[in-house]
Amino acid sequence: MTHVVPASVRSWVQVPEGSGFPIQNLPYGVFSDENGEPRPGVAIGESILDLKKVAGAGLLDALALPDGLFSAPSLNPFLALGRPGWTAVRARVADLLGQGNEEVAATGIADTAIVAQREVTMHLPIEVGDFVDFYSSIHHATNVGRLFRPDAEPLLPNWRHLPVGYHGRAGTVVVSGTPISRPTGQRRGPDGGPPAFGPSNALDFELEVGFVTGNMPGEPLAARDVEEHIFGMCLVNDWSARDIQSWESQPLGPFLGKSFATSISPWIVPLDAVAPYRVDPPHQEPNVLDYLRTDGHTGVDLRLEVEVIPNGAEGGTVVTRTGFAAMYWTMPQQLAHATVNGATVRAGDLFASGTVSGPEPGSLGSLLEITRNGKQPIALADGSELTYLGDGDTVVIRGRCASEGAPIIGFGECTGTVG
Ligand code: MN
């Protein structure tokens, strides 16, 4: 069940040319302003449709939704509806915002239910239940393998058989714009001596894309059947302290080097909105086990970039341009694998892709790769050099699906300043 808004449809709400939020997108977020507490809304152009207001005016009554669904300070109650509810709400919102529809105006709420994005505060859109981070880019995994195991095969023997991942810290997932404190911790000491302790000297970003789920029973579903439980997608910055990470991750995986902060974009783009941009994933060799097999367009042609704005600089430098379509492991494969052992999934769980890197020099999704673990600084537009992030530096991740003749589906921005 997919609800695609045809490319010819326009909204009566003004949508500037080139906006990432045309009526074909309709991403969900949580906002507040001087007129109320945090509540769900849908982005349209440079505005937001206030879903609490819309529901309060009776405009969703025909859908017979649970009470208070859009009065909550997160999208979790909505996510718990599952796909039939998601589709019904999306279809109804598209109707209400479509050119010629006068229902919002007729109920007298047009002035208050359409809010300017520049006048609101965006909040974390979901109460994150569990958070998993994968390692699904073959280029990233190969680059990291070469950096840390220069004399061995870059990919470990399991990598092409399962989407490698770890459970992250849900409680420190923050919304875009939240300042990021430089973490303190242990790092390898000089000359094999005792460890050093202090603020990280190797603070990095990781360009990632996440997806958010509804509730799933603890019965495993194959990758080809699991996609109906994926609600939508967002941008993710999995901030990483490389010095803390490399000292502690022996033999277990990421812990304090990652758990201090993970930023996500404020808007969750419904999977239905990216339907025109679904593509074949890369060929997988060798064949994967049956529960991981999929057919057809399980990838997403989402273009991504990272801009770094150095402390005090007027402008920034785009240090990476890359594409999500090249990810070796896809979202349905990740979700099927994460639940193959019977683990349950709840509405509001977050799964991130792992660093998105491409094969070329300008398409790497972390400073670890771009600067070869801080050994090769890159020049920024303001004349400064970048190895790892300095205090006051800002990282901006952007994403959009765009192709000739199809509506732009924007993901907005995921930003954070090292404070
Ligand atoms: Mn990561």
PDB file of N, CA, C and O and ligand atoms in Angstrom, residues 133 206 208 238 258, ligand 1:
ATOM      1  N   ASP A 133      22.856   1.094  14.574  1.00  0.00           N
ATOM      2  CA  ASP A 133      23.637   1.697  13.500  1.00  0.00           C
ATOM      3  C   ASP A 133      24.346   0.583  12.728  1.00  0.00           C
ATOM      4  O   ASP A 133      25.004  -0.265  13.331  1.00  0.00           O
ATOM      5  N   GLU A 206      29.750  11.396  10.837  1.00  0.00           N
ATOM      6  CA  GLU A 206      29.480  10.305   9.902  1.00  0.00           C
ATOM      7  C   GLU A 206      28.187  10.642   9.179  1.00  0.00           C
ATOM      8  O   GLU A 206      27.130  10.796   9.800  1.00  0.00           O
ATOM      9  N   GLU A 208      25.079   9.778   7.399  1.00  0.00           N
ATOM     10  CA  GLU A 208      24.259   8.564   7.356  1.00  0.00           C
ATOM     11  C   GLU A 208      22.807   8.909   7.033  1.00  0.00           C
ATOM     12  O   GLU A 208      22.393  10.066   7.112  1.00  0.00           O
ATOM     13  N   ASP A 238      26.160  10.501  12.814  1.00  0.00           N
ATOM     14  CA  ASP A 238      26.632   9.644  13.906  1.00  0.00           C
ATOM     15  C   ASP A 238      27.999  10.170  14.344  1.00  0.00           C
ATOM     16  O   ASP A 238      29.047   9.651  13.964  1.00  0.00           O
ATOM     17  N   LYS A 258      30.951   6.789  20.460  1.00  0.00           N
ATOM     18  CA  LYS A 258      29.787   7.092  19.620  1.00  0.00           C
ATOM     19  C   LYS A 258      28.588   7.581  20.442  1.00  0.00           C
ATOM     20  O   LYS A 258      27.722   8.261  19.917  1.00  0.00           O
TER      21      LYS A 258
HETATM   22 MN    MN B   1      27.972   5.172  12.216  1.00  0.00          MN
END
